[in-house]
XYZ file of N, CA and C in Angstrom:
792
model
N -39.153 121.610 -121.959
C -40.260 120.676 -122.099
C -39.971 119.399 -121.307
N -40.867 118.653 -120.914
C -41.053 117.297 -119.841
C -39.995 116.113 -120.922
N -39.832 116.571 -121.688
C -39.205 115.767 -122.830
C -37.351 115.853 -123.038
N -36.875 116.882 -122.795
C -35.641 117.776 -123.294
C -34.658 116.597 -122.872
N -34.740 116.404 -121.374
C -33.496 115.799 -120.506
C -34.018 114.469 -119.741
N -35.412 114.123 -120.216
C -35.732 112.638 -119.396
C -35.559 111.569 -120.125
N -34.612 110.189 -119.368
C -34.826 109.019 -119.964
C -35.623 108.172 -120.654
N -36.643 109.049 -119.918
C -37.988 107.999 -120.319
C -39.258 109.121 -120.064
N -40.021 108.698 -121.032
C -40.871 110.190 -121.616
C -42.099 109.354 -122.115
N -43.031 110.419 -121.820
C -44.553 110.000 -122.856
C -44.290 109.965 -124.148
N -45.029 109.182 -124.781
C -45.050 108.949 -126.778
C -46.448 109.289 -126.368
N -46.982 108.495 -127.172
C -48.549 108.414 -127.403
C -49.710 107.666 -126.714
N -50.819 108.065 -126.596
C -51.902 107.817 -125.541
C -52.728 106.989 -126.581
N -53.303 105.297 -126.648
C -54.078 105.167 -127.359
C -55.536 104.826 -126.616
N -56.442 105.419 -127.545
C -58.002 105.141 -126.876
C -58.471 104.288 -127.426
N -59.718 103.745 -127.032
C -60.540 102.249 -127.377
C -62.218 103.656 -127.529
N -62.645 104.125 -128.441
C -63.725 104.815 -129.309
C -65.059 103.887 -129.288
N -66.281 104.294 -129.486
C -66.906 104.028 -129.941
C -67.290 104.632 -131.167
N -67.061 106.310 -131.440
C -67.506 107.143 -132.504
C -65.946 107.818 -132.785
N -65.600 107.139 -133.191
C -64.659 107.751 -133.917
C -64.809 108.904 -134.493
N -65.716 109.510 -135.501
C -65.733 110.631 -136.165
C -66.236 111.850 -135.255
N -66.369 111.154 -133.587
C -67.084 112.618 -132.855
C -65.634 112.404 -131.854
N -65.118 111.708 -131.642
C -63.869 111.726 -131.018
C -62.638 112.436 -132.049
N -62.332 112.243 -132.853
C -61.737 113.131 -134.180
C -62.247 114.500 -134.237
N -63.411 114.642 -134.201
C -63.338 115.587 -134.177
C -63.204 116.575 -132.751
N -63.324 116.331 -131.678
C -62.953 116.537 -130.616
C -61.301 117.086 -130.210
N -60.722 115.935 -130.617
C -59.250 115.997 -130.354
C -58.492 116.829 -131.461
N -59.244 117.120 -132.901
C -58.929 117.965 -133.807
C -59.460 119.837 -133.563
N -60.955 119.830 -133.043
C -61.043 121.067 -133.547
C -61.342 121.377 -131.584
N -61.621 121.026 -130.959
C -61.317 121.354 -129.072
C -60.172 121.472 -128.862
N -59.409 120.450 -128.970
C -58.028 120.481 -128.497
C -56.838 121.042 -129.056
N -57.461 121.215 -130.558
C -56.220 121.703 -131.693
C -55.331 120.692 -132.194
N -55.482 119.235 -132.091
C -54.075 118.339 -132.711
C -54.649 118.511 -134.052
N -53.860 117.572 -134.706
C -53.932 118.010 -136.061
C -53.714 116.401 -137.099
N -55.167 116.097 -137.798
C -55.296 114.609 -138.484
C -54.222 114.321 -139.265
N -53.308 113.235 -138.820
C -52.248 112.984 -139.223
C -52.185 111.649 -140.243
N -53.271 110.814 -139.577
C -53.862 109.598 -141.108
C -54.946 109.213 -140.006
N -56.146 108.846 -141.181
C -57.447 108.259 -140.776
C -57.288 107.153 -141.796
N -57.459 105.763 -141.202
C -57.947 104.352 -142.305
C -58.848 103.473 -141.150
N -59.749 103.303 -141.797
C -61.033 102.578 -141.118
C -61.078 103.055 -140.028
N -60.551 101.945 -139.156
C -61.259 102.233 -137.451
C -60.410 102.799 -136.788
N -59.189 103.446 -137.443
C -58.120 103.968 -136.575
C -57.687 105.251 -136.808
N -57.187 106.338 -136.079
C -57.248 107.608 -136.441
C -56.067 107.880 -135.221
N -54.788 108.852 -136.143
C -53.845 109.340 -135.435
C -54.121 110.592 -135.804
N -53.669 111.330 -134.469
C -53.986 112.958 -134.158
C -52.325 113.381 -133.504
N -51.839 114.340 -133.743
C -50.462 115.125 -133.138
C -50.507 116.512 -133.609
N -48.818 116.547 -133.851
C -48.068 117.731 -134.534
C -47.772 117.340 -136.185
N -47.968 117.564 -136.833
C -46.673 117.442 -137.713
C -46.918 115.747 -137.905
N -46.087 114.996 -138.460
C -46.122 113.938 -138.345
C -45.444 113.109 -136.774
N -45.817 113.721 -135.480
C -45.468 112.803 -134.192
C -46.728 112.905 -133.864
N -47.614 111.260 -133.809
C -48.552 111.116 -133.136
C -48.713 111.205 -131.846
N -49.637 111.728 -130.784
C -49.632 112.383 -129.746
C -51.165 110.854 -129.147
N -52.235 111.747 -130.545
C -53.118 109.990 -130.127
C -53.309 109.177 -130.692
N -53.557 108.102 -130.469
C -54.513 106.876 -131.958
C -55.800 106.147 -130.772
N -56.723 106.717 -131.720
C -58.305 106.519 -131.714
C -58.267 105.581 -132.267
N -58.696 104.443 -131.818
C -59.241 103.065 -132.616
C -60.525 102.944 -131.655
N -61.398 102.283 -133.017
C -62.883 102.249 -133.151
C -63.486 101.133 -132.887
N -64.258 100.594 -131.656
C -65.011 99.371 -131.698
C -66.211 99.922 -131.392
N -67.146 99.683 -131.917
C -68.619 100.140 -131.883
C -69.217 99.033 -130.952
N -68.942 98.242 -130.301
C -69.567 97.348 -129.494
C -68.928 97.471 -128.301
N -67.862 98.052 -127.744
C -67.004 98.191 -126.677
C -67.892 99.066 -125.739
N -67.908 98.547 -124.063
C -69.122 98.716 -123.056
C -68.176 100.404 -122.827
N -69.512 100.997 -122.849
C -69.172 102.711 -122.652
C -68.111 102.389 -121.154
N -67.299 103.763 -121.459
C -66.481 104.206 -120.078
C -66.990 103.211 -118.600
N -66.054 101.997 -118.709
C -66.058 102.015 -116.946
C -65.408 102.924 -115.957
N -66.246 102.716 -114.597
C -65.279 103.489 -113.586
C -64.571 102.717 -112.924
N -63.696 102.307 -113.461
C -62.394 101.205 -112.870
C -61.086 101.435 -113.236
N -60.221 100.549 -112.729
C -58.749 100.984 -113.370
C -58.392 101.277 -114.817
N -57.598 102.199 -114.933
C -57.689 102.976 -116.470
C -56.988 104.560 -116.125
N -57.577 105.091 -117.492
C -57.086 106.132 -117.685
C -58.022 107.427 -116.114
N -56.759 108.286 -115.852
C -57.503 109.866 -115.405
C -57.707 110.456 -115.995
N -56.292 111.157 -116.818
C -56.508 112.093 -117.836
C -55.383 112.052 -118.430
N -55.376 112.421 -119.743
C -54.228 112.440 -120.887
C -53.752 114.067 -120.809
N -52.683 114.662 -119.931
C -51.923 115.383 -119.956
C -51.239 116.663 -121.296
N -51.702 117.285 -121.817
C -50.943 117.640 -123.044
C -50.739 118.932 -122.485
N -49.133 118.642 -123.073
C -48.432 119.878 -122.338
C -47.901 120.989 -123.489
N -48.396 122.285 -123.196
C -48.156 123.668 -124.123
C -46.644 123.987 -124.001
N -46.134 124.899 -124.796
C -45.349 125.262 -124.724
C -45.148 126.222 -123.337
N -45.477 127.367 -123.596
C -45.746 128.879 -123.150
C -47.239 129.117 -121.887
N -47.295 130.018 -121.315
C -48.058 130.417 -120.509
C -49.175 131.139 -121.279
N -48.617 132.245 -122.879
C -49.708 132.230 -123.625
C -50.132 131.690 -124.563
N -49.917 130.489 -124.759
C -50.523 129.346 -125.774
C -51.328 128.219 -124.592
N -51.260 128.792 -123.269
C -52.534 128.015 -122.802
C -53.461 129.265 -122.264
N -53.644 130.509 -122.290
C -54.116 131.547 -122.645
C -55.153 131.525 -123.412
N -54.030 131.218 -125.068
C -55.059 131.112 -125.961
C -55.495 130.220 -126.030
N -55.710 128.983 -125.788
C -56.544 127.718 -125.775
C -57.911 127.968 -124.944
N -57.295 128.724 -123.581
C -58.832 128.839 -123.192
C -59.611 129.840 -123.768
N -58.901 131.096 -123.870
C -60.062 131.942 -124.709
C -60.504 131.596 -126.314
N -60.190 130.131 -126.679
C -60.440 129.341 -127.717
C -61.627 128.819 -127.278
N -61.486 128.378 -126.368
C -62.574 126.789 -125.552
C -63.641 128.171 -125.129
N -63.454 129.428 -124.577
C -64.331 129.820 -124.222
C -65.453 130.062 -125.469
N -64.796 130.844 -126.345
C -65.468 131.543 -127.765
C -66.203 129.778 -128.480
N -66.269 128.806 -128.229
C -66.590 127.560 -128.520
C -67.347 127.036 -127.351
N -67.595 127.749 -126.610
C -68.694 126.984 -125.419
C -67.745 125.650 -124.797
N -66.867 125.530 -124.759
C -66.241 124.594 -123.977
C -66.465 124.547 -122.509
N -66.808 123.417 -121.949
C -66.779 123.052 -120.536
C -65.529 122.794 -120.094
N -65.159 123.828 -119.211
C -64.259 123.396 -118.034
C -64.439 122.655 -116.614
N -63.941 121.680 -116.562
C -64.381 121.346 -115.484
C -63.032 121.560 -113.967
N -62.185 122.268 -114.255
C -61.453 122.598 -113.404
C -60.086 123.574 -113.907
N -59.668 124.256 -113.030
C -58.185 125.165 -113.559
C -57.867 125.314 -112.618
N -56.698 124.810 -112.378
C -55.363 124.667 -111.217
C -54.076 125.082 -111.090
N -53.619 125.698 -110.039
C -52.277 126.309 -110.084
C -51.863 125.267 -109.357
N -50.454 124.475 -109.424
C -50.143 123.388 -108.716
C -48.502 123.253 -108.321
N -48.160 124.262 -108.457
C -46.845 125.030 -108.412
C -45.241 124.802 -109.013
N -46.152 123.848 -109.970
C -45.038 123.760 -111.056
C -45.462 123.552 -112.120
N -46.993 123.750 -112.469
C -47.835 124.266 -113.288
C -48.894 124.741 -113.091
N -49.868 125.132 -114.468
C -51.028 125.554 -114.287
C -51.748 125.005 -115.557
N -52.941 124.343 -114.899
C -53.484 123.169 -115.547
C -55.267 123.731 -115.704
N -56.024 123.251 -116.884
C -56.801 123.247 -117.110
C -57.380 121.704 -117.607
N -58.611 121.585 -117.444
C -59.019 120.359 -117.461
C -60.654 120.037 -118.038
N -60.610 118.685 -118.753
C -62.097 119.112 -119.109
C -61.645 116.853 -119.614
N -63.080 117.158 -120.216
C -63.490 115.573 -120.761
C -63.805 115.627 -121.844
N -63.242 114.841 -122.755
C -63.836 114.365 -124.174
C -65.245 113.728 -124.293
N -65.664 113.239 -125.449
C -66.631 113.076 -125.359
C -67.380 111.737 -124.882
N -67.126 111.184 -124.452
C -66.757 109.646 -123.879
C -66.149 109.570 -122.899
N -65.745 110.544 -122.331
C -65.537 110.625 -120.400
C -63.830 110.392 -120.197
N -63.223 110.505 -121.062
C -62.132 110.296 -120.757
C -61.330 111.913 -120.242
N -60.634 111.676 -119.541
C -60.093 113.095 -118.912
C -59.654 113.431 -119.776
N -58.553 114.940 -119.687
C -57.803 115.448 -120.840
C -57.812 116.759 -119.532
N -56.491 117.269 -119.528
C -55.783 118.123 -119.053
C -54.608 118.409 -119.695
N -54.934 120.106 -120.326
C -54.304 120.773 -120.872
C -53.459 122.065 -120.047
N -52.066 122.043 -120.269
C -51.233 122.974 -118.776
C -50.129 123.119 -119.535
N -49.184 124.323 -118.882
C -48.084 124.873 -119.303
C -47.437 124.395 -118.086
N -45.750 124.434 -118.214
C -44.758 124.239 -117.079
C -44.522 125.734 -116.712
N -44.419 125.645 -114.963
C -43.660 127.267 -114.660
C -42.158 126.539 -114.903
N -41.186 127.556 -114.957
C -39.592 126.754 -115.163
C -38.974 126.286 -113.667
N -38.311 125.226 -114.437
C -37.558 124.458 -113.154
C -37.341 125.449 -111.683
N -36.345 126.062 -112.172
C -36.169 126.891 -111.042
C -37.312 127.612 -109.942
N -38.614 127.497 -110.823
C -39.357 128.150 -109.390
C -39.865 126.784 -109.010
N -39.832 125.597 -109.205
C -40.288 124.407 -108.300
C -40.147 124.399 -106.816
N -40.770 124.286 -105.965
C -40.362 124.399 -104.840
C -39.888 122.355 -104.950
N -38.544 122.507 -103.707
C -38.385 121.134 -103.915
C -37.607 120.623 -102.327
N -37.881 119.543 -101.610
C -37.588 119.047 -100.494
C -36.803 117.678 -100.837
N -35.544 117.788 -100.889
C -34.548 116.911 -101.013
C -35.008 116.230 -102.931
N -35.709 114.922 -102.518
C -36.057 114.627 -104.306
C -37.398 114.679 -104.458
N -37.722 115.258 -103.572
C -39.459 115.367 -103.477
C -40.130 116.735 -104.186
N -40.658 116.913 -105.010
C -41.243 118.008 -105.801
C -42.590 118.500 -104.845
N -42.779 119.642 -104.624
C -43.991 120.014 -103.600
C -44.751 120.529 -104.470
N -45.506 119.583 -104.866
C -46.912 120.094 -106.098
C -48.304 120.765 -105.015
N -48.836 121.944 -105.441
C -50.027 122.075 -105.057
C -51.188 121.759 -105.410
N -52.352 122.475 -104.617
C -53.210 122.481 -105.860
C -54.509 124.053 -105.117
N -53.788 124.833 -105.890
C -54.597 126.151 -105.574
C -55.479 126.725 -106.801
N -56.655 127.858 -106.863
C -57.088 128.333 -107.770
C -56.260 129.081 -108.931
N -56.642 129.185 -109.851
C -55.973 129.172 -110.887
C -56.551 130.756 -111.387
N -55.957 131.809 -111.652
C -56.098 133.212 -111.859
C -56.604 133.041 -113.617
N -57.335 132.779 -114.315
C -58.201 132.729 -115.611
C -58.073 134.062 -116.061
N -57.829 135.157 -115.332
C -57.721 136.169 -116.286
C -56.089 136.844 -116.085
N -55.233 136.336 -115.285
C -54.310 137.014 -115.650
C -53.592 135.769 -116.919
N -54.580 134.731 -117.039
C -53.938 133.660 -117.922
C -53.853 133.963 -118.904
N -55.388 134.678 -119.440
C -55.630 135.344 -120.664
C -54.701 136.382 -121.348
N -54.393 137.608 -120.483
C -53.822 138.509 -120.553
C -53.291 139.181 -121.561
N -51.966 138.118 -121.536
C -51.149 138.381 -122.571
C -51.160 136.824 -124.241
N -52.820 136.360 -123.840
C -52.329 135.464 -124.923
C -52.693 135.962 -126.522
N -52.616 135.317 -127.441
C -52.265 135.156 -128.539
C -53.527 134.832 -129.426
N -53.824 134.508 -130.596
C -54.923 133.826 -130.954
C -54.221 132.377 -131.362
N -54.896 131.246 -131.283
C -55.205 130.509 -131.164
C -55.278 129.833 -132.281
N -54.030 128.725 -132.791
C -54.039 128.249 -134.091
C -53.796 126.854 -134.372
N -54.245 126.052 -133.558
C -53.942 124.393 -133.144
C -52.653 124.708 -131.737
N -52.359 123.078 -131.597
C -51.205 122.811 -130.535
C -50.179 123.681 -131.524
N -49.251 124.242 -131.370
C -47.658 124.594 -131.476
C -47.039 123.166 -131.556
N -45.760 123.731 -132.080
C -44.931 121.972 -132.617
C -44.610 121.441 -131.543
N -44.322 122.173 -130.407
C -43.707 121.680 -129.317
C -44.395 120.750 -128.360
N -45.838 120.932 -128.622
C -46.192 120.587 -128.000
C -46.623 118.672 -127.779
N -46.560 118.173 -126.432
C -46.286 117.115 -126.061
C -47.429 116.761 -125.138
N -46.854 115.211 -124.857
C -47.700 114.539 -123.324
C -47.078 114.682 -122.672
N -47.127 115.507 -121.861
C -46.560 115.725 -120.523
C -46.492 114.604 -119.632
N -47.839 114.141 -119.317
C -47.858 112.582 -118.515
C -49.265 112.175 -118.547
N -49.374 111.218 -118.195
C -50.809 110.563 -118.050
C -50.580 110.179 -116.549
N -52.246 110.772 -115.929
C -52.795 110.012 -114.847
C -53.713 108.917 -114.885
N -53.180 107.573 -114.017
C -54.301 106.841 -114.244
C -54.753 106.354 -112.620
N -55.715 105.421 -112.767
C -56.900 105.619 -111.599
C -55.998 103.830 -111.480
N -55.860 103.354 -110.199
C -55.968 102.267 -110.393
C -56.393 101.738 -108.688
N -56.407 100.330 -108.375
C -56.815 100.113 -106.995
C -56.303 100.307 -106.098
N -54.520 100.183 -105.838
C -53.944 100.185 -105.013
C -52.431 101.284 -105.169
N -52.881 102.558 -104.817
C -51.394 103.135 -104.883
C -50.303 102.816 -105.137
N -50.200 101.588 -103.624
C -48.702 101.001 -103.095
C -48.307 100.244 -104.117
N -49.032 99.567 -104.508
C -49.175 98.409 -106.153
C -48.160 98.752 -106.966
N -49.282 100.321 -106.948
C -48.680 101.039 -108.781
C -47.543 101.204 -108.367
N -46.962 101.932 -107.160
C -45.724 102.727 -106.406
C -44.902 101.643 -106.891
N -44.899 100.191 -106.448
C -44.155 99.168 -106.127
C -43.511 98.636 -108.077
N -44.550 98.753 -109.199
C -44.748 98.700 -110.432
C -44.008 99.930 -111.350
N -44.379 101.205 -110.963
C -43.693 102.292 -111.192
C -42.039 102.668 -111.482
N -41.941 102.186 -109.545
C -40.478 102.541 -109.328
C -39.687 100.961 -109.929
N -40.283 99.895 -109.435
C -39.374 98.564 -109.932
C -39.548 98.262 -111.764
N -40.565 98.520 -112.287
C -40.566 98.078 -113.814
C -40.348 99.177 -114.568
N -41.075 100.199 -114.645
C -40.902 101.821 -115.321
C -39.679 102.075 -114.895
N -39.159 102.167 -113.816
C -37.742 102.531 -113.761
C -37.460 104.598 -113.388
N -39.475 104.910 -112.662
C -39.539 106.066 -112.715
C -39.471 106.285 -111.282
N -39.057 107.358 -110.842
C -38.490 107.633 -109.210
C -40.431 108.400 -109.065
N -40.257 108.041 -107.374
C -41.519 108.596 -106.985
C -41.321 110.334 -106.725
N -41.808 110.888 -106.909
C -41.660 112.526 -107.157
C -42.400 113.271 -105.803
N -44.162 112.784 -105.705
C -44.508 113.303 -104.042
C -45.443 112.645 -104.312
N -46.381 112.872 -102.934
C -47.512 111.715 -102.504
C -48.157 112.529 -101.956
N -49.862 111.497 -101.829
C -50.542 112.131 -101.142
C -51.210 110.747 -100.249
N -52.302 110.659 -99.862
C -52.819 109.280 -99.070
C -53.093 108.629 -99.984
N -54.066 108.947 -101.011
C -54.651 107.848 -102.055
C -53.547 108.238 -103.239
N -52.592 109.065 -103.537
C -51.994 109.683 -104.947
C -50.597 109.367 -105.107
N -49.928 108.907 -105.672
C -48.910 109.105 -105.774
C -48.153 109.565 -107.622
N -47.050 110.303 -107.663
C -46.452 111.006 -108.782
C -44.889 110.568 -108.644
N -44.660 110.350 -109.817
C -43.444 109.710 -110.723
C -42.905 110.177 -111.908
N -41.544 110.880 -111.854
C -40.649 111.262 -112.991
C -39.750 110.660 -113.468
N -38.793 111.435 -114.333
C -38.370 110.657 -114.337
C -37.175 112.307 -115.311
N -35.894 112.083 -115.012
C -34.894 113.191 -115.675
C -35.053 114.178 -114.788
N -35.720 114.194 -113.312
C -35.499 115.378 -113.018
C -37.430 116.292 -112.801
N -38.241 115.653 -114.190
C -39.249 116.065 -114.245
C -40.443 116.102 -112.914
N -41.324 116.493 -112.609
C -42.541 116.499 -111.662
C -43.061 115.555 -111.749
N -43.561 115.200 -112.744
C -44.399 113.540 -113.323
C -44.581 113.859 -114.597
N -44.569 112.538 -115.026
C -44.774 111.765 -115.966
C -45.804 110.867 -116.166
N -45.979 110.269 -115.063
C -46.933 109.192 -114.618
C -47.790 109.695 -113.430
N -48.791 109.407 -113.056
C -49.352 109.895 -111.695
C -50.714 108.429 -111.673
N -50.576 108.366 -110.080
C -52.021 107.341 -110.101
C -52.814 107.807 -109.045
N -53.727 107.327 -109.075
C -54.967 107.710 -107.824
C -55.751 106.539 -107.672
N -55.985 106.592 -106.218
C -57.834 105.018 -105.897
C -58.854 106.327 -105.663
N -58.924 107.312 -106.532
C -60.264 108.228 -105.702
C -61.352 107.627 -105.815
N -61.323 106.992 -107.283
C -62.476 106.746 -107.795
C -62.511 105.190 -108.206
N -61.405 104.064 -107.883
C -61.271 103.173 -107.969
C -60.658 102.162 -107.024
N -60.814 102.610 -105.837
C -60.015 101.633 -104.486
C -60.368 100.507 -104.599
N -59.708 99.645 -104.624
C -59.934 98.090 -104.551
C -60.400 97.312 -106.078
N -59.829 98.063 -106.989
C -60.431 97.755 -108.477
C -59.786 96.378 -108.566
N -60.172 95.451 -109.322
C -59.418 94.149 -110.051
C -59.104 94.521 -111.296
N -58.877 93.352 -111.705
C -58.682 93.639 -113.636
C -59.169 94.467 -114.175
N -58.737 95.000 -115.120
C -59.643 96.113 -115.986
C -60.632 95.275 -117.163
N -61.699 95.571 -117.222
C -62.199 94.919 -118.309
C -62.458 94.631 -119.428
N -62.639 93.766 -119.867
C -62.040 93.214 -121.456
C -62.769 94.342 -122.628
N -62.896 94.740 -123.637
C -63.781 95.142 -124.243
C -64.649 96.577 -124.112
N -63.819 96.994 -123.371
C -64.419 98.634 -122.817
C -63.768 99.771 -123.622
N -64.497 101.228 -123.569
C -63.637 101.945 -124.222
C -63.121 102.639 -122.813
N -62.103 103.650 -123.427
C -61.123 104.356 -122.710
C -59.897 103.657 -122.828
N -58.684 103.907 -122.149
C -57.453 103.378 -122.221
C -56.815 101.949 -122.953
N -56.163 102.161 -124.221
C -55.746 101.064 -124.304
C -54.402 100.576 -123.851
N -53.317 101.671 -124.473
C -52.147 101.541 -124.241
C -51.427 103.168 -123.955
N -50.312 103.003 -123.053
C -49.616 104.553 -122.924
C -48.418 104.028 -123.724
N -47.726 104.899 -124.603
C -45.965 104.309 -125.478
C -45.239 105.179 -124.287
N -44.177 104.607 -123.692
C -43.316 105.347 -122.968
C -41.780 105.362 -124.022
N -41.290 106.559 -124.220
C -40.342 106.587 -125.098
C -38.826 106.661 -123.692
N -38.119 105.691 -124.080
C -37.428 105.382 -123.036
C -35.931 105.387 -124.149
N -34.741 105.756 -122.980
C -32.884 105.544 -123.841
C -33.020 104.010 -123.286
N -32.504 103.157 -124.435
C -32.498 101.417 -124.419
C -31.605 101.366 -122.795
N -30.633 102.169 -122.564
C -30.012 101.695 -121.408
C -30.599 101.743 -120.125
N -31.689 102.529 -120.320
C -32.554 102.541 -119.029
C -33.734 101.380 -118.899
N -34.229 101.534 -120.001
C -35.677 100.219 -120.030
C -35.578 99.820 -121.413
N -35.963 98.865 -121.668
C -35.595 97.917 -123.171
C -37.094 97.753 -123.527
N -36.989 98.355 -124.480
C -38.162 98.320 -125.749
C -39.270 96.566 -125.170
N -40.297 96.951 -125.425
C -41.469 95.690 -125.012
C -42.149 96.193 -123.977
N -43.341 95.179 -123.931
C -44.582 95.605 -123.331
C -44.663 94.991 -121.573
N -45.308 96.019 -120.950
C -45.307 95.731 -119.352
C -46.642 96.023 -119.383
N -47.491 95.556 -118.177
C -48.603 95.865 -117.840
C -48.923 95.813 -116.254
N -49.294 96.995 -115.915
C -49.640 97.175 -114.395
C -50.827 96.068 -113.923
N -50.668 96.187 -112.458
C -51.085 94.473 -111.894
C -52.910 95.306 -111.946
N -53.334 95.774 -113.069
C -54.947 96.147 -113.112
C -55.094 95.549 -114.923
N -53.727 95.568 -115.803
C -53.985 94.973 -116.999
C -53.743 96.644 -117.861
N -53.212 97.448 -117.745
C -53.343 98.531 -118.039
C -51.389 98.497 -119.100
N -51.437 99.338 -120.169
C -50.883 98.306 -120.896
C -49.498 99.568 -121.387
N -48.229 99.079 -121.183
C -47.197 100.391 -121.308
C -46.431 99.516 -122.257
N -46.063 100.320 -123.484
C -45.917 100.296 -124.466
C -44.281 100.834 -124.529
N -43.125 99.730 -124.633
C -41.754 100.500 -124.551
C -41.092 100.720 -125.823
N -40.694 102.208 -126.353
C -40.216 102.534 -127.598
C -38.607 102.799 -127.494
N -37.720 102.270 -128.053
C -36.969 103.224 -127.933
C -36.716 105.098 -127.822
N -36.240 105.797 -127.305
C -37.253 107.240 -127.555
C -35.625 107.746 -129.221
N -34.643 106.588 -129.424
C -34.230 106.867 -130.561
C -34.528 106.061 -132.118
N -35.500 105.813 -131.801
C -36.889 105.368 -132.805
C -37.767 106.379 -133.373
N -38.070 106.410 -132.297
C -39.142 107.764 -131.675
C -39.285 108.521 -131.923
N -38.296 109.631 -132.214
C -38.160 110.697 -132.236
C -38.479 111.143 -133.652
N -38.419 110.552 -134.464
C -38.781 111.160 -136.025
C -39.667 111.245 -136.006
């Protein structure tokens, strides 16, 4: 898992809601996490007791901008057939896909909550078939075979315990920015690139982090009072990055845990 051997690792993704009870239910019965405590305006979703999200609720917060923020919240399966069974879950449920990708060190499926926020759900192929050029990971992005995915899966009974954030992509104005923010404050090595994209691990991993300007070149601040992205928790060993809050030069907000806090 993206988790096993990295310094510094995803915790939890928090969102800024307007409907909480249609976002809950989204991330509970689409995605499979599992309601871990609901009180008023706030709602944690995971495994077990490790929160994965927290939904907090402002009913006045300006719907989804398209500005710096979240791409998509990453949740990573165990197995090749526990993302199998997720889709022939999402299928038997009328789920919209809006993409499935082979990218050669996974295979990713992708879709939107209900409030526009991304969400990409994918299994890891294992280390060893990564193709890799010195410290550079050679990610693709080819069609994705949907029925040999199916094949051999399983039925379909929420996330598995194992399962994690793999990484979050976010959209912001300036690549070089994030690149420059990434590698000097996160403390995460750049992994591969593209013109507008760049990807960041960290233990060895593919990414953890990823950013893009596809849809946001030249963004400023993010704005006050919006839903989508509030905060990412990066679970980090104290000797690498020290617990407290950083924020990328768009206002976008990283959350440092110890990951031996964390872990319970």
């Amino acid at each position: 898992m993206a988790t096993s051997d990295a310094p510094i690792s995803i915790g939890r993704v928090t969102l800024t809601v307007r409907d909480l009870d249609q976002m809950v239910a989204f991330y509970e019965g689409v995605i499979g996490l599992g309601l871990i405590q609901r009180s008023g305006e706030m709602a944690l979703l995971g495994t077990d007791a490790t929160a994965l999200i927290e939904l907090r609720e402002d009913r006045n917060a300006t719907p989804f901008p398209w500005e710096a923020g979240l791409f998509h919240t990453a949740f990573l399966l165990p197995s090749q057939q526990d993302l199998g069974a997720w889709l022939v879950y999402a299928g038997e449920r009328g789920v919209r896909i809006d993409g499935a990708s082979h990218h050669g060190v996974s295979e990713a499926l992708y879709l939107n909550d209900p409030e526009g926020n991304g969400v990409e759900i994918y299994r890891d192929l294992p280390r060893d078939a990564w193709s890799r050029i010195g410290g550079t990971v050679q990610m693709t992005t080819h069609p994705l075979n949907l029925r040999a995915l199916t094949k051999n899966s399983g039925q379909w009974k929420g996330v598995p315990q194992d399962t994690v954030i793999g990484h979050v992509h976010l959209r912001v104005g300036n690549v070089t920015k994030a690149a420059e923010f990434i590698t000097g404050k996160i403390s995460m090595a750049q992994t591969f690139q593209r013109p507008s994209a760049r990807w960041f691990g960290s233990g060895g991993y593919h990414h953890h982090l990823a950013v893009n300007e596809w849809q946001s070149h030249g963004a400023d601040q993010r704005s006050k009072g919006a839903t989508g992205l509030s905060s990412v928790e990066l679970l980090a060993s104290p000797n690498v990055l020290s617990p407290g809050h950083l924020f990328d030069p768009w206002g976008t907000e990283f959350k440092v845990t110890s990951a031996q806090v964390r872990a319970a």
